[in-house]
Short mmCIF file of C-alpha atoms and ligand atoms in Angstrom, two decimals:
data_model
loop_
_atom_site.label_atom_id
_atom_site.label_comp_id
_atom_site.label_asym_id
_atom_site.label_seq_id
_atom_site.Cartn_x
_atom_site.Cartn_y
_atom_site.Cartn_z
CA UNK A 1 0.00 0.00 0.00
CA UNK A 2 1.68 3.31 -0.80
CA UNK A 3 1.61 5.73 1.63
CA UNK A 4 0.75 9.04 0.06
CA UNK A 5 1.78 11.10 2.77
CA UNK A 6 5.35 9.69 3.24
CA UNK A 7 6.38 8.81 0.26
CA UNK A 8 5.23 10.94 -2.60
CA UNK A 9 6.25 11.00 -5.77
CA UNK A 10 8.51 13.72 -6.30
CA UNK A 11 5.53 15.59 -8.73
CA UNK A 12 2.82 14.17 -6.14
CA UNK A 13 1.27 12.65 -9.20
CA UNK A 14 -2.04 11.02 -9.01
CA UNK A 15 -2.46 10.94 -12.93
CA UNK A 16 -4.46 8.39 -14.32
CA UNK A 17 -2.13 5.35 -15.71
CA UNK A 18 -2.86 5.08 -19.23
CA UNK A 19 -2.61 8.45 -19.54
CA UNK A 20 0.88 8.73 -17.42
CA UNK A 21 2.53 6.01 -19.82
CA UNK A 22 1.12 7.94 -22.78
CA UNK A 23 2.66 11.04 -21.79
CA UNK A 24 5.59 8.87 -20.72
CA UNK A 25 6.47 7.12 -24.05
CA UNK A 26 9.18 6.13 -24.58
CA UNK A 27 11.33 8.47 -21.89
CA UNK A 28 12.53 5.94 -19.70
CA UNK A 29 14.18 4.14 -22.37
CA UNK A 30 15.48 7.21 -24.52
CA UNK A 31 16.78 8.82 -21.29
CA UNK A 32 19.15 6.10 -20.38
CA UNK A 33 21.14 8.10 -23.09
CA UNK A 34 21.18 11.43 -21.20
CA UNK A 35 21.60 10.01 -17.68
CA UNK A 36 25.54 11.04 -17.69
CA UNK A 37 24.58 14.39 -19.15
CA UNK A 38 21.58 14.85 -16.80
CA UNK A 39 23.92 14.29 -13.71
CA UNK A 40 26.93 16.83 -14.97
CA UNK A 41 23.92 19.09 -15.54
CA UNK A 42 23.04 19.04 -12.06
CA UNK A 43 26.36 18.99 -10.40
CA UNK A 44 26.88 22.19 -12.54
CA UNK A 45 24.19 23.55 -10.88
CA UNK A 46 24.29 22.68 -7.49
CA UNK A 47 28.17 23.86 -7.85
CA UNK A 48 26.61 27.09 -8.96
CA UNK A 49 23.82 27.23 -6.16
CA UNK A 50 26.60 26.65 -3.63
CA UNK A 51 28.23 29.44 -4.57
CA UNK A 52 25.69 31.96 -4.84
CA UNK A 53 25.63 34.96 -2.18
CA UNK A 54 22.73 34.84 -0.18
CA UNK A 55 21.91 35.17 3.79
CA UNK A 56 21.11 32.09 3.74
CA UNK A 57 22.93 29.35 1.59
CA UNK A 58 20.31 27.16 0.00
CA UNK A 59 23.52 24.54 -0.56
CA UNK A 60 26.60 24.47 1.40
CA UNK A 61 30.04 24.06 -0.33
CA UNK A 62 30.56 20.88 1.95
CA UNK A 63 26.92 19.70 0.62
CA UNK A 64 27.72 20.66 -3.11
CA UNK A 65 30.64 17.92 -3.02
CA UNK A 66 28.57 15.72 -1.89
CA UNK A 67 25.52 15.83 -4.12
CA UNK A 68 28.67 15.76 -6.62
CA UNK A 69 30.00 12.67 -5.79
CA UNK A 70 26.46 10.87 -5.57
CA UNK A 71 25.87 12.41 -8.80
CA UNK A 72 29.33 10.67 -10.24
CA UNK A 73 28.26 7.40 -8.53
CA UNK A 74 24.98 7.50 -10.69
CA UNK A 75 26.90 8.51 -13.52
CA UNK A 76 29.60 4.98 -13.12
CA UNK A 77 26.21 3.10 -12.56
CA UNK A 78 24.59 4.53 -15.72
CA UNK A 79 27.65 3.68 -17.76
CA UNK A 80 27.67 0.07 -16.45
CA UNK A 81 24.01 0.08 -17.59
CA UNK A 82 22.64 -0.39 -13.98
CA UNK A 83 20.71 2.97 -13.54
CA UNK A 84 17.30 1.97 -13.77
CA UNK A 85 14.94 4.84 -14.53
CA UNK A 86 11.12 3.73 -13.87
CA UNK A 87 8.03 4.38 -15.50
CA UNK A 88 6.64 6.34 -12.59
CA UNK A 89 10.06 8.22 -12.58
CA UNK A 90 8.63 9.47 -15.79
CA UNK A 91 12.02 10.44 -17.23
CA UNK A 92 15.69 10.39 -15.94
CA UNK A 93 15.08 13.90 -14.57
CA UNK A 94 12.92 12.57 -11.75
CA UNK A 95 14.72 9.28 -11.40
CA UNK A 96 18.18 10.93 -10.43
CA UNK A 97 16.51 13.03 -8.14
CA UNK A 98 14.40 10.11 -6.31
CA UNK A 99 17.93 8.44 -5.85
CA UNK A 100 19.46 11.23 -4.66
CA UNK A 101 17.00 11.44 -2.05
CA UNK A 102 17.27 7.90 -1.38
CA UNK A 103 20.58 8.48 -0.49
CA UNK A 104 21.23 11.31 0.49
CA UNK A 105 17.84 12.21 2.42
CA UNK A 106 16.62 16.15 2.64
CA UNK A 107 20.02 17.08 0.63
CA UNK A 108 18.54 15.45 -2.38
CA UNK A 109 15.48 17.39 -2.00
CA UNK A 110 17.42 20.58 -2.65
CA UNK A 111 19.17 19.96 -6.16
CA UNK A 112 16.09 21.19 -7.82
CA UNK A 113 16.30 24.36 -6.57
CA UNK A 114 15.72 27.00 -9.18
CA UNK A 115 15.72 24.32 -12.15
CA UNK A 116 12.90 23.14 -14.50
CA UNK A 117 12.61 20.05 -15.93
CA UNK A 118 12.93 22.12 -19.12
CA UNK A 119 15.85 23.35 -18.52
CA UNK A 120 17.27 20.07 -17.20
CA UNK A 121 16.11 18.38 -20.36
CA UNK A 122 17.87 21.10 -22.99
CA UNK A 123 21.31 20.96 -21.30
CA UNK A 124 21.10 17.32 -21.25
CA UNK A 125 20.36 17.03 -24.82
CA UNK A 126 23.00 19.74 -25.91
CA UNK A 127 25.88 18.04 -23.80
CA UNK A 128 24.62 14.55 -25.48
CA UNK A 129 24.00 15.80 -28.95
CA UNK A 130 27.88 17.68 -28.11
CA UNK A 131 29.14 14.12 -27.51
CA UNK A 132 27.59 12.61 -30.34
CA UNK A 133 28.14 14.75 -33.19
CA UNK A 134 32.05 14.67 -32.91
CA UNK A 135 32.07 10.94 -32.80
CA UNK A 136 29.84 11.38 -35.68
CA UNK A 137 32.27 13.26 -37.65
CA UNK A 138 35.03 10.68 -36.52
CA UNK A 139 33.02 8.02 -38.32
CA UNK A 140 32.13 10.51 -40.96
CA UNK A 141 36.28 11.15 -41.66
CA UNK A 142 37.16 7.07 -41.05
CA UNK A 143 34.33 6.36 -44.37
CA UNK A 144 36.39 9.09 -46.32
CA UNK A 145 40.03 7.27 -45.22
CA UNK A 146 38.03 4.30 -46.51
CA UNK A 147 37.67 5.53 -49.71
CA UNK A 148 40.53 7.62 -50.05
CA UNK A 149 42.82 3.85 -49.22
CA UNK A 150 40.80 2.21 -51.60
CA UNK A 151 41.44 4.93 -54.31
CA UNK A 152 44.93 4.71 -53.82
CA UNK A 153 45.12 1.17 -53.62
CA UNK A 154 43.41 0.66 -57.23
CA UNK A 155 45.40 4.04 -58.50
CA UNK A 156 45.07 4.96 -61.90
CA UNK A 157 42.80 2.13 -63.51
CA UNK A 158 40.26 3.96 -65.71
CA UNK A 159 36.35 3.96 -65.16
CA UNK A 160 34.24 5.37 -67.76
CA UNK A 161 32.86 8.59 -66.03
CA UNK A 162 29.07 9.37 -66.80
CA UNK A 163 26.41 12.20 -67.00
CA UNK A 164 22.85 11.07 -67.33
CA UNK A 165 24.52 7.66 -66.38
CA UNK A 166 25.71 7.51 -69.97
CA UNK A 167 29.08 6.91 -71.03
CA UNK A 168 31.18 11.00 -71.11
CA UNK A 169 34.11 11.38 -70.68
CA UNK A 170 37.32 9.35 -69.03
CA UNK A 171 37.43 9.11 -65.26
CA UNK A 172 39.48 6.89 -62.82
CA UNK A 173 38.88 4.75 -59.82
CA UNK A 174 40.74 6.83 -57.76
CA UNK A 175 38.74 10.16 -59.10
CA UNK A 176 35.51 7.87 -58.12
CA UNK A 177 36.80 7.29 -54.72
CA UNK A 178 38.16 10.53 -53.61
CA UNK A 179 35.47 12.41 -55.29
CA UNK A 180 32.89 10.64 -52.97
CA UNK A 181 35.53 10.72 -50.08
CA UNK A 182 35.22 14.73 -50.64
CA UNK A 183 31.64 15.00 -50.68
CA UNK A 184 31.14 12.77 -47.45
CA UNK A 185 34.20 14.83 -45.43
CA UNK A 186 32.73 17.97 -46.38
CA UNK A 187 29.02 16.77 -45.15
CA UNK A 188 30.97 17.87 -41.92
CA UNK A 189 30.42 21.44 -42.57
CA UNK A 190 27.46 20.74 -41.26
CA UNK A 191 28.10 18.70 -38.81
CA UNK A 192 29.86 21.24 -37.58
CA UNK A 193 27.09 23.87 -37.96
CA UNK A 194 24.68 21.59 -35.64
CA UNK A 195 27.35 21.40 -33.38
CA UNK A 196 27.39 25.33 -32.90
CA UNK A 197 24.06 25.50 -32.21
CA UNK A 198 23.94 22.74 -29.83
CA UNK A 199 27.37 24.61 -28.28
CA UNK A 200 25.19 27.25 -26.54
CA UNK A 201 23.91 26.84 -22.59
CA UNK A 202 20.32 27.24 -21.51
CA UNK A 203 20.69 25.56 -18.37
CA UNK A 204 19.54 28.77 -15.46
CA UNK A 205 15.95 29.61 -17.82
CA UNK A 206 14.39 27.10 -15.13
CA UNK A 207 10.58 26.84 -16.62
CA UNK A 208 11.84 29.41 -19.73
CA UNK A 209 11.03 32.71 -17.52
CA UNK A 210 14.00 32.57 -14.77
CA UNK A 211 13.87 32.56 -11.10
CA UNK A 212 13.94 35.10 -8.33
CA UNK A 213 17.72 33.75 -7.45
CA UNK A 214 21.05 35.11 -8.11
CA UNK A 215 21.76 32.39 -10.55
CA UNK A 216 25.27 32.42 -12.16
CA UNK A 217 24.45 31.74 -15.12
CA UNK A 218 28.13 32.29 -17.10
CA UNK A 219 29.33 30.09 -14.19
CA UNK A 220 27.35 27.19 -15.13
CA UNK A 221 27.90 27.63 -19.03
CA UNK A 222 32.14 27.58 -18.04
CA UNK A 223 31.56 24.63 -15.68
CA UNK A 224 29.96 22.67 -18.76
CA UNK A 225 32.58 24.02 -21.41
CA UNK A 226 29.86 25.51 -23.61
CA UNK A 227 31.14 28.50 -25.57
CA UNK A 228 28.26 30.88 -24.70
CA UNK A 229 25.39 31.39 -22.68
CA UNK A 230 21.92 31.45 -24.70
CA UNK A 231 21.04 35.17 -23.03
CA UNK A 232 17.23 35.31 -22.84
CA UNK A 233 15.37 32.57 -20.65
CA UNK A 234 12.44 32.41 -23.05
CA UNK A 235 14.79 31.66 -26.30
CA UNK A 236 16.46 29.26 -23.89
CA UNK A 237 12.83 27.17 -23.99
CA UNK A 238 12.05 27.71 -27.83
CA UNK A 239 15.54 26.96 -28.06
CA UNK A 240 14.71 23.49 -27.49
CA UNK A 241 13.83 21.01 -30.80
CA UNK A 242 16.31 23.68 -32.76
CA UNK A 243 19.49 22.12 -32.77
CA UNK A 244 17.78 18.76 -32.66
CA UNK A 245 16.33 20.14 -36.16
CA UNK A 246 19.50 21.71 -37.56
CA UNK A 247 21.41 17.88 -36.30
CA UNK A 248 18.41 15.75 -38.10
CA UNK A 249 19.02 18.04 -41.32
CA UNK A 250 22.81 17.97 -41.31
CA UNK A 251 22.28 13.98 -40.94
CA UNK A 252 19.54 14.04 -43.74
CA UNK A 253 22.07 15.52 -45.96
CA UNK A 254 24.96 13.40 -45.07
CA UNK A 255 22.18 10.32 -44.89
CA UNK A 256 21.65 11.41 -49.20
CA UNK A 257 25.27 11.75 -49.65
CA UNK A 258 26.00 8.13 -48.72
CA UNK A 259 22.83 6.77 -50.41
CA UNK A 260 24.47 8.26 -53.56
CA UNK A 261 28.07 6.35 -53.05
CA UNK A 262 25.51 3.50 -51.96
CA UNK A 263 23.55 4.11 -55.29
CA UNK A 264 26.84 4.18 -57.70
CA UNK A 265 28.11 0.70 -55.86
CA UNK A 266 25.01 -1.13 -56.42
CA UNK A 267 25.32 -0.36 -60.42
CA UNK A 268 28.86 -0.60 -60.73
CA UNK A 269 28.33 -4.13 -58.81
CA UNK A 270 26.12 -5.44 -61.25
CA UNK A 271 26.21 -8.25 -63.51
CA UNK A 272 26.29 -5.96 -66.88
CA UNK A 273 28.94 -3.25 -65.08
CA UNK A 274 31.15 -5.59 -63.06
CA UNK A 275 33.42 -2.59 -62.00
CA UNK A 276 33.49 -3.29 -58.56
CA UNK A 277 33.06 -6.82 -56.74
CA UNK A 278 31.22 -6.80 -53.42
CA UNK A 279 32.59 -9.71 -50.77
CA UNK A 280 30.34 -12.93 -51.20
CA UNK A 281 29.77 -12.63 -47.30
CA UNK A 282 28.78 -8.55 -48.15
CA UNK A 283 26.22 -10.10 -49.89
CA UNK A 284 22.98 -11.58 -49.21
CA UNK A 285 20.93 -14.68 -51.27
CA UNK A 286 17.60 -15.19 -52.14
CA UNK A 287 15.53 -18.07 -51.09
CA UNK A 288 14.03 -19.07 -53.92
CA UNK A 289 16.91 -17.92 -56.47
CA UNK A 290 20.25 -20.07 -56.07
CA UNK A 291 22.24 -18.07 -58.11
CA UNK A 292 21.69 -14.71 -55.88
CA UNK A 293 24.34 -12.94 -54.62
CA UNK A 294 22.24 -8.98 -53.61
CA UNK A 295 23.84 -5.92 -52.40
CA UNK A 296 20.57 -5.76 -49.96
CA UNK A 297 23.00 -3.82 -47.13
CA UNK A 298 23.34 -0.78 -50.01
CA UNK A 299 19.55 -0.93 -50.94
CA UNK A 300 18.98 -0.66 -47.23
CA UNK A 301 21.21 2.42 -46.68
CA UNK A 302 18.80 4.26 -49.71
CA UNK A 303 16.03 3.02 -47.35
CA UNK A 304 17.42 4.77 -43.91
CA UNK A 305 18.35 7.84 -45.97
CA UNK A 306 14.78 8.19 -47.04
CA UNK A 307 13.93 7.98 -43.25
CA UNK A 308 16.49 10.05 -41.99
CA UNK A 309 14.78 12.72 -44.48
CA UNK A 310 11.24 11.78 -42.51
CA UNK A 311 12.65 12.32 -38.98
CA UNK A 312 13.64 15.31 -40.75
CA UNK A 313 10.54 16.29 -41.34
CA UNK A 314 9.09 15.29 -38.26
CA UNK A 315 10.99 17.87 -36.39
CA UNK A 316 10.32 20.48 -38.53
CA UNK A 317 6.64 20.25 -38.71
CA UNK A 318 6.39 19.25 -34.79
CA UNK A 319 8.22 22.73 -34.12
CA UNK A 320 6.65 25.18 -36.99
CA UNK A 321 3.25 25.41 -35.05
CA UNK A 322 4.65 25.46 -31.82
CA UNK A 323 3.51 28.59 -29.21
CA UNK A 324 6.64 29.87 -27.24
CA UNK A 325 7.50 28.61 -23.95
CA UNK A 326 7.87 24.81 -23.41
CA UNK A 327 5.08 22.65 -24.83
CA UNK A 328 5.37 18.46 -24.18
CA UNK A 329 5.25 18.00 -27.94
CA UNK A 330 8.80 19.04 -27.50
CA UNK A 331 9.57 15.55 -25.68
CA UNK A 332 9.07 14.02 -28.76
CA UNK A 333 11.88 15.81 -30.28
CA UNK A 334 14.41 13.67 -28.67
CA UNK A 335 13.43 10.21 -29.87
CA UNK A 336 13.62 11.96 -33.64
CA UNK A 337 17.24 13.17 -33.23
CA UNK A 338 18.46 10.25 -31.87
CA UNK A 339 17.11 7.41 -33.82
CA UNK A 340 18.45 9.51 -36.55
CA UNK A 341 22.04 9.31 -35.03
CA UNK A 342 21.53 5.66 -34.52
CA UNK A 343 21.08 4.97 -38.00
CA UNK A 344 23.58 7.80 -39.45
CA UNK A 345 25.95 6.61 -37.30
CA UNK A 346 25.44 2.81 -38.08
CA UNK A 347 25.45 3.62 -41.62
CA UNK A 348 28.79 5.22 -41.42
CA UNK A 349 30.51 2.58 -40.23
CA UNK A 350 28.99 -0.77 -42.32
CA UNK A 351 29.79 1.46 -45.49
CA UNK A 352 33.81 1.81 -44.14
CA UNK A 353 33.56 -2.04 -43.92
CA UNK A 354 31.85 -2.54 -47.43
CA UNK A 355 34.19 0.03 -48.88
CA UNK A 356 37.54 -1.80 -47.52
CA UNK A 357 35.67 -4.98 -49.06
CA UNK A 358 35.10 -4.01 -52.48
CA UNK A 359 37.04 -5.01 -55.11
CA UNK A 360 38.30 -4.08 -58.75
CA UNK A 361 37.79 -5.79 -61.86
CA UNK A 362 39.88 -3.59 -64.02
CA UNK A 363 39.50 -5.69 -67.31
CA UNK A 364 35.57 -4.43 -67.47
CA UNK A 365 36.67 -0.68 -65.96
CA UNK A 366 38.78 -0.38 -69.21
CA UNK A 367 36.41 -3.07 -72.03
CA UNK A 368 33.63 -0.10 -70.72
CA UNK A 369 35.30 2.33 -72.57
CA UNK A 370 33.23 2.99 -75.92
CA UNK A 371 35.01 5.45 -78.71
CA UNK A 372 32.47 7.94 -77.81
CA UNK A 373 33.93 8.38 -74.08
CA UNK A 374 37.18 9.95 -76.11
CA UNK A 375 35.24 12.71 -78.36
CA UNK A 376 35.87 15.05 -76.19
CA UNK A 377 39.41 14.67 -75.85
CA UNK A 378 39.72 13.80 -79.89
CA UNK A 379 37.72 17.47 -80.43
CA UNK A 380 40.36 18.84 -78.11
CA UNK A 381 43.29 17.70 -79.95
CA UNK A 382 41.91 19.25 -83.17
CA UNK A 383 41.84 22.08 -81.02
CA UNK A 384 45.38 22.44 -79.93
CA UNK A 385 46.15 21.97 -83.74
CA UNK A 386 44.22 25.14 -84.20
CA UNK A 387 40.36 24.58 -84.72
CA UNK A 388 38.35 27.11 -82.61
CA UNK A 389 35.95 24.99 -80.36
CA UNK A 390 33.25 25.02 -81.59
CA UNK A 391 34.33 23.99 -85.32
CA UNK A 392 36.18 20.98 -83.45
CA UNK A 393 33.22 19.87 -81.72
CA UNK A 394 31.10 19.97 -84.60
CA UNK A 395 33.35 18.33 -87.00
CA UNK A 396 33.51 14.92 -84.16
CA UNK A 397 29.67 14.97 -83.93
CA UNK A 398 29.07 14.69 -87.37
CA UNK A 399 31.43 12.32 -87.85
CA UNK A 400 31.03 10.09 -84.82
CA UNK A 401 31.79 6.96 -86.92
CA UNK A 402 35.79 8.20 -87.24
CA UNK A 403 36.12 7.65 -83.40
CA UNK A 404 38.49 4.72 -83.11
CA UNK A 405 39.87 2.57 -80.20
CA UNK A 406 41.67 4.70 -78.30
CA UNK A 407 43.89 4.01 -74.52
CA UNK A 408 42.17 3.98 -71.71
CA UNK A 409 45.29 4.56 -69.57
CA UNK A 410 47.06 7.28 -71.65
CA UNK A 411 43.13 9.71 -71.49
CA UNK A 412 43.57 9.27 -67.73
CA UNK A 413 47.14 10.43 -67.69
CA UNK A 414 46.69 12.99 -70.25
CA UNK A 415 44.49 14.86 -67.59
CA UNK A 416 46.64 16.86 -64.89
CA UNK A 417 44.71 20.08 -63.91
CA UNK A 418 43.41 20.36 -60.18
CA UNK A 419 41.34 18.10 -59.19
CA UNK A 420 41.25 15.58 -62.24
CA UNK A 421 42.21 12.49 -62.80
CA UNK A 422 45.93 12.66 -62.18
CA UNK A 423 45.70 15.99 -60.86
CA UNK A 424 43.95 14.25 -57.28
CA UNK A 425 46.41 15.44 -54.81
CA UNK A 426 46.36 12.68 -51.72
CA UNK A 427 48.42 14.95 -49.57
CA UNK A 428 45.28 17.64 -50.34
CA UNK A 429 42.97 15.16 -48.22
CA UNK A 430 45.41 13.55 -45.83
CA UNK A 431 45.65 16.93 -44.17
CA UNK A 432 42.18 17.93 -44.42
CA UNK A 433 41.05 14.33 -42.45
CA UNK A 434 44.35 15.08 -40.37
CA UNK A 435 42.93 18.43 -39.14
CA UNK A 436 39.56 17.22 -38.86
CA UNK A 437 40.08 14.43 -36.54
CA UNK A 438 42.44 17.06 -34.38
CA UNK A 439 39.52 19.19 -34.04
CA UNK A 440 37.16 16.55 -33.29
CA UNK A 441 40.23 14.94 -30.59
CA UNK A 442 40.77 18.46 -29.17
CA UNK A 443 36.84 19.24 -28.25
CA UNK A 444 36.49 15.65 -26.86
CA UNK A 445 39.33 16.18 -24.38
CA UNK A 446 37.56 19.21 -22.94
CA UNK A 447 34.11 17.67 -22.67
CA UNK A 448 35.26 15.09 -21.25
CA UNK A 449 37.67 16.85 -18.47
CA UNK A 450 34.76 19.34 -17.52
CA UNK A 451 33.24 15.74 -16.95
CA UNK A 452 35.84 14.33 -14.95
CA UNK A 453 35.76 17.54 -12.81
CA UNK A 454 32.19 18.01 -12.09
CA UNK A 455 31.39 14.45 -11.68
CA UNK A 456 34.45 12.09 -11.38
CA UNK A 457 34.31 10.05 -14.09
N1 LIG B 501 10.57 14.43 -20.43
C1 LIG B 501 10.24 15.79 -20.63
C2 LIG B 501 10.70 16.25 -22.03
O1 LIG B 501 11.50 15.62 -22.62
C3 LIG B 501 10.90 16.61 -19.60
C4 LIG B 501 10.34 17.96 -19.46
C5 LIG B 501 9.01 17.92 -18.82
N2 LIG B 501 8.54 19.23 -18.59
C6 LIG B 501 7.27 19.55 -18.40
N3 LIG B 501 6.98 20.79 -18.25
N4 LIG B 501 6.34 18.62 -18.41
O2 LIG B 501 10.22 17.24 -22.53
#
């Protein structure tokens, strides 16, 4: 029998049960994600509290370090997966401050002091969303390496470039490779964008409208390691479901990217191209059809791009309506961004694996190459022999029929401008991953000391 008068629930809820777990959803799971976040968030604060001037301390220095160290004790438990957060915790929020109570008696009572769940809830998601975009971008560089190695490794061997997936002009494995590599590394533009915007503290807006406290709220934002303070308390509320937005469409776009390099595999795999070979065990086999060997793992990255795009969406239409000040539709912001880290993020690394996998066939890169993927280079030797352009080009259309065999290899050599197909400078990329992963090294270093000295761990 539970004993309403001792032991309340910290919100002294009697709401009904279906309509708790509605409301609910899915936060105990999701939250297990922000627990580590949630408790730095409070230790911040209750750091901050304890140091406020007042007649009266609300929290004692002596008391701060304590609430600190319980707070790192959840933290170890959460990252050995044994803090449980229940249903009528309602979200991790609640559930760190129940055990806090638990063991810490009246103490834990206090850490709520001049806080919002809303509040709680936006730092957490920045400091997670902080966390997870740079080991995005790690995985995001290690796909580029991928392709970068594998250009290298097959060099110069020609592959028929296309427009309107017809046979143009003369290309090369490596121009393939590191012209994908490019696009995905510079997907991290806006990666890094996101990042920014998650970069900013709104932990001290309590309920979006402030508190009558002398909250610190620059000391919090150093504590934390955020680069700025989001000013207004109200912004600090509609702030929320932003950067999950701006995240979800930097992920979207990197999500289309790949489901392009994922596109070009599956056709250069195919029976009729045989460019590239996918391993056997890459591979998956139909249950009717013996002979099947499918590149089902690329289809399905096409797939999660598409849904990436709809989580996309989600967000953006969940937020365009929304009054100012904190509305619970927000909640359901957080499920969107991270399911579509999940999948980014998983996608990322199978296509580094299927990308050190592939292989080259380079007798059917170069048996691809039809006399009409050299008129443009045949036009432009008439050209250095004096025709004007447009003379040269006319005089190879109309006689299309005079295009002979031509080399493969010597078209990709003869090309040495920037960026082309012997012009692809390795060293041009080796620095730009270099100084991306330094970036991405340097900023996990600080979150993760502002961690170590708020919480322990
Ligand atoms: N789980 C909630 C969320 O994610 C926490 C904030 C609840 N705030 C409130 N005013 N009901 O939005």
């Amino acid at each position: 029998m539970k004993n309403s008068t001792t032991k309340k629930t910290i919100t002294d809820n009697t709401v009904d049960p279906d309509i708790l777990s509605y409301t609910v959803g899915e936060d105990p799971v999701l939250d297990k994600a922000l627990t580590v976040w949630d408790c730095m968030g409070t230790a911040a604060h209750v750091t901050m509290l304890s140091e406020m001037k007042l007649p009266r301390s609300i929290v004692t220095k002596a008391e701060a370090a304590k609430v600190r160290k319980a707070l790192g004790a959840v933290a170890a438990e959460a990252m050995r997966g044994e803090f449980e957060i229940r249903v009528d915790d309602q979200d991790v929020h609640m559930a760190v401050e129940r055990v806090l109570t638990e063991r810490l008696g009246d103490l834990g009572k206090k850490i709520h002091t001049g806080r919002s769940r809303n509040d709680q809830v936006a730092v957490d998601v920045r400091l997670h969303m902080k966390d997870e975009i740079l080991s995005a971008e790690t995985e995001t560089v290690e796909l580029a390496k991928a392709l970068s190695r594998f250009g290298a490794k097959w060099g110069a061997i020609p592959l028929v470039g296309r427009t309107h997936l017809q046979p143009a002009m003369p290309s090369s494995v490596e121009m393939w490779a590191t012209g994908h590599a490019e696009m995905i590394a510079d997907q991290i533009e806006n990666l890094e964008a996101a990042y920014r915007l998650a970069d900013i503290n709104p932990l001290g807006s309590a309920a979006g409208y402030g508190v009558p406290l002398p909250l610190d709220r620059q000391r919090t934002t150093a504590l934390l390691g955020f680069r700025r303070t989001i000013h207004n308390c109200f912004a600090a509320s509609m702030a929320r479901g932003e950067c999950e937005l701006a995240l979800l469409s930097a992920l979207s776009q990197l999500m289309a990217v790949l489901s392009r390099l994922a596109q070009d595999l599956i056709i250069f795999s195919m029976p009729e191209f045989r460019y590239f070979t996918l391993p056997r065990e890459y591979c998956t086999g139909s249950s009717i059809m013996p002979q099947k060997f499918n590149p089902d793992v690329l289809e399905l990255i096409r797939s999660k791009a598409a849904q990436v795009l709809g989580l996309q969406t989600a967000s953006a239409s969940l937020l365009h309506a929304m009054p100012g000040g904190y509305n619970r539709d927000l909640q359901d912001c957080k499920w969107l961004y991270m399911k579509g880290l999940e999948i980014t993020r998983t996608t990322l690394r199978i296509l580094a694996k299927v990308v050190d996998g592939l292989g080259v066939n380079a007798e059917s890169c170069r048996a691809a190459f039809s006399p009409g993927v050299f008129a443009t280079d045949v036009a432009l030797r008439k050209v250095a022999e004096g025709m004007p352009w447009r003379d040269a080009y006319h005089d190879v259309r109309d006689h299309l029929e005079r295009l002979g065999e031509e080399n493969a290899d010597d078209a990709v050599r003869a090309k040495k401008h920037e960026g082309t197909t012997l012009g692809i400078d390795r060293k041009v990329y080796a620095a730009r991953f270099a100084e991306i992963a330094k970036g991405v090294k340097a900023r996990q270093a600080a979150l993760a000391k502002c961690r170590k000295a708020l919480l322990g761990v």
